[in-house]
CSV table of C-alpha atoms in Angstrom, one decimal:
chain,number,residue,atom,x,y,z
A,1,MET,CA,4.4,-1.9,-20.3
A,2,HIS,CA,4.4,-3.6,-16.8
A,3,LEU,CA,1.1,-4.8,-15.6
A,4,PHE,CA,1.3,-2.4,-12.6
A,5,ASP,CA,2.1,0.5,-14.8
A,6,GLU,CA,-0.7,-0.3,-17.0
A,7,ALA,CA,-3.1,-0.6,-14.0
A,8,THR,CA,-2.0,2.8,-12.6
A,9,ALA,CA,-1.8,4.6,-15.9
A,10,LEU,CA,-3.1,8.2,-15.8
A,11,GLU,CA,-4.4,10.4,-18.5
A,12,PRO,CA,-4.5,14.2,-17.9
A,13,LEU,CA,-8.0,15.6,-18.2
A,14,GLY,CA,-8.4,19.4,-18.7
A,15,GLU,CA,-5.6,21.9,-18.5
A,16,ASP,CA,-5.2,22.7,-14.8
A,17,GLY,CA,-3.6,19.3,-13.8
A,18,LEU,CA,-6.0,18.6,-11.3
A,19,ARG,CA,-8.1,15.7,-13.0
A,20,PHE,CA,-6.9,12.6,-14.3
A,21,GLY,CA,-8.6,9.6,-16.1
A,22,GLY,CA,-7.6,5.9,-15.4
A,23,ALA,CA,-9.3,2.5,-15.0
A,24,ALA,CA,-9.7,-0.1,-12.4
A,25,HIS,CA,-7.8,-3.1,-13.8
A,26,ALA,CA,-8.9,-6.8,-13.8
A,27,GLY,CA,-5.5,-7.8,-12.8
A,28,PHE,CA,-5.8,-6.1,-9.5
A,29,LYS,CA,-9.3,-7.3,-8.7
A,30,ASN,CA,-10.1,-8.3,-5.1
A,31,MET,CA,-13.0,-10.2,-3.4
A,32,ILE,CA,-15.1,-7.1,-3.7
A,33,GLY,CA,-13.9,-4.2,-5.9
A,34,PRO,CA,-10.3,-3.6,-6.7
A,35,TYR,CA,-7.4,-4.5,-4.5
A,36,GLY,CA,-7.0,-1.7,-2.0
A,37,GLY,CA,-3.3,-1.3,-2.6
A,38,TRP,CA,-4.2,-0.5,-6.2
A,39,SER,CA,-6.6,2.2,-5.1
A,40,ALA,CA,-4.0,3.9,-2.9
A,41,ALA,CA,-1.3,3.6,-5.4
A,42,ILE,CA,-3.2,5.3,-8.2
A,43,LEU,CA,-4.3,8.0,-5.8
A,44,ALA,CA,-0.7,8.4,-4.8
A,45,LYS,CA,0.4,8.6,-8.3
A,46,SER,CA,-2.0,11.3,-9.2
A,47,MET,CA,-0.7,13.5,-6.3
A,48,ILE,CA,2.8,12.9,-7.4
A,49,GLU,CA,2.0,14.0,-11.0
A,50,ALA,CA,0.0,17.1,-9.9
A,51,ALA,CA,2.5,18.2,-7.3
A,52,GLY,CA,5.5,18.3,-9.6
A,53,PRO,CA,9.0,16.7,-9.8
A,54,ASP,CA,10.7,18.2,-6.9
A,55,MET,CA,8.1,17.1,-4.3
A,56,GLU,CA,8.3,13.7,-2.7
A,57,LEU,CA,5.2,11.7,-1.3
A,58,THR,CA,5.6,11.6,2.5
A,59,THR,CA,2.3,10.2,3.7
A,60,ILE,CA,-0.8,9.0,2.1
A,61,THR,CA,-4.2,8.1,4.0
A,62,THR,CA,-6.7,6.4,1.8
A,63,ASP,CA,-10.3,5.8,2.9
A,64,PHE,CA,-12.2,3.2,1.3
A,65,LEU,CA,-15.8,4.3,0.9
A,66,ALA,CA,-16.9,1.6,-1.6
A,67,GLY,CA,-15.6,-0.6,-4.2
A,68,ALA,CA,-14.9,0.7,-7.7
A,69,SER,CA,-16.3,-1.6,-10.5
A,70,GLU,CA,-13.9,-2.6,-13.2
A,71,GLY,CA,-13.6,0.1,-15.9
A,72,PRO,CA,-13.0,3.8,-16.2
A,73,VAL,CA,-12.3,6.0,-13.1
A,74,THR,CA,-11.9,9.7,-12.7
A,75,ILE,CA,-9.5,11.4,-10.0
A,76,ASP,CA,-10.1,14.9,-9.0
A,77,LEU,CA,-7.3,16.7,-6.9
A,78,GLU,CA,-7.0,19.9,-4.8
A,79,CYS,CA,-4.1,21.4,-3.1
A,80,LYS,CA,-5.4,22.3,0.4
A,81,ARG,CA,-2.3,24.3,1.3
A,82,GLU,CA,1.1,25.0,0.0
A,83,GLY,CA,4.1,26.0,2.2
A,84,ARG,CA,7.7,26.6,1.3
A,85,ASN,CA,8.5,22.7,1.6
A,86,THR,CA,5.2,21.0,2.1
A,87,GLN,CA,2.0,20.6,0.2
A,88,PHE,CA,-1.3,19.0,1.3
A,89,TRP,CA,-3.4,17.3,-1.2
A,90,THR,CA,-6.9,15.6,-1.3
A,91,ALA,CA,-7.9,13.3,-4.1
A,92,ASP,CA,-11.2,11.6,-4.9
A,93,LEU,CA,-11.6,8.4,-7.0
A,94,VAL,CA,-14.9,8.4,-8.7
A,95,PRO,CA,-16.0,5.3,-10.9
A,96,GLY,CA,-17.4,5.8,-14.2
A,97,GLY,CA,-21.1,6.5,-14.3
A,98,SER,CA,-21.1,7.5,-10.6
A,99,GLU,CA,-21.1,10.9,-9.0
A,100,THR,CA,-20.0,9.4,-5.6
A,101,PRO,CA,-16.3,8.9,-4.7
A,102,ALA,CA,-15.3,5.1,-4.1
A,103,ASN,CA,-12.1,6.3,-2.4
A,104,CYS,CA,-10.8,9.4,-1.1
A,105,ALA,CA,-7.2,10.3,0.0
A,106,LEU,CA,-5.2,12.8,1.9
A,107,GLY,CA,-1.5,13.0,0.9
A,108,ILE,CA,1.5,15.1,2.3
A,109,LEU,CA,4.2,15.9,-0.2
A,110,SER,CA,7.5,17.7,0.6
A,111,ARG,CA,10.8,18.7,-0.5
A,112,ARG,CA,13.0,16.5,1.8
A,113,ARG,CA,15.9,17.9,3.5
A,114,ASP,CA,19.1,16.6,5.1
A,115,THR,CA,18.6,16.3,8.9
A,116,LEU,CA,19.5,14.1,11.9
A,117,SER,CA,18.4,10.6,11.0
A,118,TRP,CA,17.8,7.4,13.0
A,119,VAL,CA,16.0,4.1,12.7
A,120,GLU,CA,14.4,2.4,15.8
A,121,GLY,CA,15.1,-1.4,15.8
A,122,ASN,CA,16.3,-3.7,13.1
A,123,ARG,CA,14.9,-5.7,10.4
A,124,PRO,CA,13.3,-8.9,12.1
A,125,LEU,CA,15.2,-12.2,11.4
A,126,ALA,CA,13.3,-14.3,8.7
A,127,PRO,CA,14.3,-17.1,6.3
A,128,GLU,CA,15.6,-15.8,2.9
A,129,PRO,CA,12.6,-15.3,0.4
A,130,GLU,CA,14.0,-18.1,-1.9
A,131,ALA,CA,13.5,-20.6,1.0
A,132,CYS,CA,9.8,-19.4,1.6
A,133,GLU,CA,6.9,-20.9,-0.3
A,134,ARG,CA,4.8,-18.6,-2.4
A,135,PHE,CA,1.1,-18.5,-1.6
A,136,LEU,CA,-1.8,-17.5,-3.7
A,137,LEU,CA,-5.4,-16.5,-2.7
A,138,PRO,CA,-8.3,-16.7,-4.9
A,139,MET,CA,-8.1,-13.0,-6.0
A,140,ALA,CA,-6.6,-11.9,-9.2
A,141,TRP,CA,-4.2,-9.4,-7.5
A,142,THR,CA,-2.4,-12.2,-5.7
A,143,LYS,CA,-1.0,-13.2,-9.2
A,144,ALA,CA,0.3,-9.7,-9.8
A,145,VAL,CA,2.0,-9.5,-6.4
A,146,GLU,CA,4.3,-12.2,-5.3
A,147,MET,CA,4.0,-13.2,-1.7
A,148,ARG,CA,6.1,-15.7,0.3
A,149,GLY,CA,5.2,-16.3,3.9
A,150,ALA,CA,8.1,-16.1,6.2
A,151,SER,CA,6.3,-16.9,9.5
A,152,ASN,CA,3.0,-17.9,11.0
A,153,ASN,CA,0.8,-19.2,8.2
A,154,PRO,CA,-2.8,-18.6,9.4
A,155,PHE,CA,-4.1,-21.4,7.3
A,156,ALA,CA,-1.7,-24.1,8.7
A,157,GLY,CA,-2.2,-23.8,12.4
A,158,GLY,CA,-0.3,-20.5,13.1
A,159,ASP,CA,1.1,-19.7,16.5
A,160,GLY,CA,-2.1,-18.1,18.1
A,161,THR,CA,-1.0,-14.5,17.4
A,162,THR,CA,-1.6,-12.1,14.7
A,163,ARG,CA,2.1,-11.4,14.1
A,164,SER,CA,3.5,-12.6,10.8
A,165,MET,CA,6.2,-11.8,8.1
A,166,ALA,CA,6.1,-12.0,4.4
A,167,TRP,CA,8.5,-11.4,1.4
A,168,VAL,CA,6.6,-9.4,-1.3
A,169,ARG,CA,7.4,-7.9,-4.7
A,170,LEU,CA,5.5,-7.2,-7.8
A,171,ASP,CA,5.1,-10.1,-10.4
A,172,PRO,CA,6.7,-9.9,-13.0
A,173,ASP,CA,9.5,-8.0,-10.9
A,174,ARG,CA,9.7,-4.3,-11.4
A,175,PRO,CA,12.0,-1.7,-9.9
A,176,LEU,CA,10.6,-0.4,-6.6
A,177,ASP,CA,9.3,3.2,-6.5
A,178,PRO,CA,7.0,5.3,-4.2
A,179,VAL,CA,3.8,4.3,-6.0
A,180,SER,CA,4.6,0.6,-5.9
A,181,LEU,CA,5.7,0.8,-2.3
A,182,VAL,CA,2.1,2.2,-1.4
A,183,ALA,CA,0.7,-0.7,-3.3
A,184,LEU,CA,2.8,-3.3,-1.5
A,185,ALA,CA,1.9,-1.8,2.0
A,186,ASP,CA,-1.6,-3.5,1.5
A,187,THR,CA,-0.1,-7.2,1.1
A,188,PRO,CA,-0.4,-8.4,4.8
A,189,THR,CA,-3.1,-11.2,5.2
A,190,PRO,CA,-6.0,-9.8,7.2
A,191,ARG,CA,-5.5,-10.1,11.0
A,192,LEU,CA,-8.9,-11.7,11.3
A,193,PHE,CA,-7.7,-14.8,9.4
A,194,PHE,CA,-5.0,-15.5,12.1
A,195,LYS,CA,-7.8,-15.6,14.8
A,196,THR,CA,-10.3,-17.8,12.7
A,197,GLY,CA,-7.8,-19.8,10.6
A,198,LYS,CA,-9.7,-19.3,7.5
A,199,PRO,CA,-10.7,-16.5,4.9
A,200,ASP,CA,-13.6,-14.4,5.8
A,201,LEU,CA,-15.1,-11.2,4.4
A,202,ILE,CA,-13.4,-8.1,5.6
A,203,ALA,CA,-13.1,-4.6,4.4
A,204,THR,CA,-10.3,-2.1,4.8
A,205,VAL,CA,-11.9,1.2,6.1
A,206,SER,CA,-8.7,3.4,6.2
A,207,MET,CA,-5.0,2.7,5.3
A,208,THR,CA,-2.0,5.2,6.1
A,209,VAL,CA,1.4,4.7,4.6
A,210,TYR,CA,4.3,6.5,5.9
A,211,LEU,CA,7.3,6.5,3.3
A,212,HIS,CA,10.8,6.7,4.7
A,213,ALA,CA,12.7,5.4,1.9
A,214,THR,CA,15.3,7.8,0.2
A,215,PRO,CA,16.1,7.5,-3.6
A,216,GLU,CA,19.3,5.7,-2.7
A,217,ASP,CA,17.1,3.2,-0.9
A,218,TYR,CA,14.8,2.5,-3.9
A,219,GLU,CA,17.9,2.2,-6.1
A,220,ALA,CA,19.4,-0.3,-3.8
A,221,VAL,CA,16.2,-2.4,-3.7
A,222,GLY,CA,15.7,-2.4,-7.2
A,223,THR,CA,13.5,-5.4,-7.9
A,224,ASP,CA,14.3,-7.4,-5.0
A,225,TYR,CA,11.8,-8.6,-2.3
A,226,LEU,CA,10.6,-6.5,0.7
A,227,LEU,CA,10.0,-8.0,4.1
A,228,VAL,CA,6.6,-7.0,5.6
A,229,GLU,CA,6.1,-7.6,9.3
A,230,ALA,CA,2.6,-7.1,10.5
A,231,THR,CA,0.6,-7.3,13.7
A,232,GLY,CA,-2.8,-6.3,15.0
A,233,ALA,CA,-3.0,-4.9,18.6
A,234,ARG,CA,-6.9,-5.3,19.1
A,235,GLY,CA,-9.9,-6.6,17.4
A,236,GLY,CA,-13.5,-6.3,18.5
A,237,ARG,CA,-17.1,-4.7,17.9
A,238,GLY,CA,-16.8,-5.0,14.1
A,239,PHE,CA,-13.1,-3.6,13.7
A,240,ASN,CA,-9.4,-4.4,14.0
A,241,ASP,CA,-6.2,-2.5,13.6
A,242,GLN,CA,-3.3,-3.5,11.8
A,243,HIS,CA,0.3,-2.1,12.0
A,244,ALA,CA,3.3,-3.1,9.6
A,245,THR,CA,6.9,-2.2,9.0
A,246,ILE,CA,8.4,-2.8,5.5
A,247,TRP,CA,12.2,-3.5,5.2
A,248,SER,CA,14.6,-4.2,2.3
A,249,ARG,CA,16.5,-7.3,2.6
A,250,ASP,CA,19.8,-5.5,3.6
A,251,GLY,CA,17.7,-3.8,6.6
A,252,ARG,CA,16.5,-0.5,5.3
A,253,LEU,CA,13.3,0.7,6.8
A,254,MET,CA,11.2,1.6,3.8
A,255,ALA,CA,7.9,2.5,5.1
A,256,THR,CA,5.6,1.9,8.0
A,257,THR,CA,1.7,1.5,7.6
A,258,GLN,CA,-1.4,1.1,9.7
A,259,GLN,CA,-5.1,0.2,8.7
A,260,MET,CA,-8.5,-0.1,10.2
A,261,VAL,CA,-10.5,-3.1,9.0
A,262,SER,CA,-14.1,-3.9,9.3
A,263,TYR,CA,-15.6,-7.4,9.8
A,264,ARG,CA,-18.7,-9.3,10.8
A,265,THR,CA,-17.3,-12.6,12.0
A,266,LYS,CA,-18.8,-13.5,15.6
A,267,ALA,CA,-17.0,-15.5,18.1
């Protein structure tokens, strides 16, 4: 079993299909608690499992209340509303031994239809991933997610902005799907680091991922790299935003994502 599939494995609890058991995996540990992309991914997977095979994940917003310690977790789900083609789900991730959620999420799943389609803009120009150097940070999850910086390294001088690009994929490589796309949406280096030039303590408060990819897009990407372009519009008073677009190598817009991040660094 691939490390990512092991880390996001779910066991149904009960007969109603609305509770799952899992575990916070050591391979996706962050500075404090698990990597946020893992939390969002396992919540996304639980919603997909509960909603049924004809529903596609369209958006997921994950709020990070606290870090889940390594070990068992329970996920409780509720379908808040179900229409003809759209379902609204909530999910709470509760660490073992606790009654308080560490993460909560709102997801929208739908039966997608053929409609007018468009993409605004094109994939930004970037050197090919094979020409970019891989970088590792002192957290376990950066060994499980391959990241190759394509522009604006904050630890090597940078260019004074928070705009950056990086090629990403799971390591070892694994075919892309909606759950792993959600996990990879949390790969951008924190925007604060581009202003300070060094790592500092940050905490993602909320992350939303909008999934645009079609089944054909996932098949075309396979195990290849994705290009993540990220920027932050404003930081101050303890918080900054982050916005990112996620592209395939051949120019397919796979997802867009945004975050709100908390920090304590002073000027």
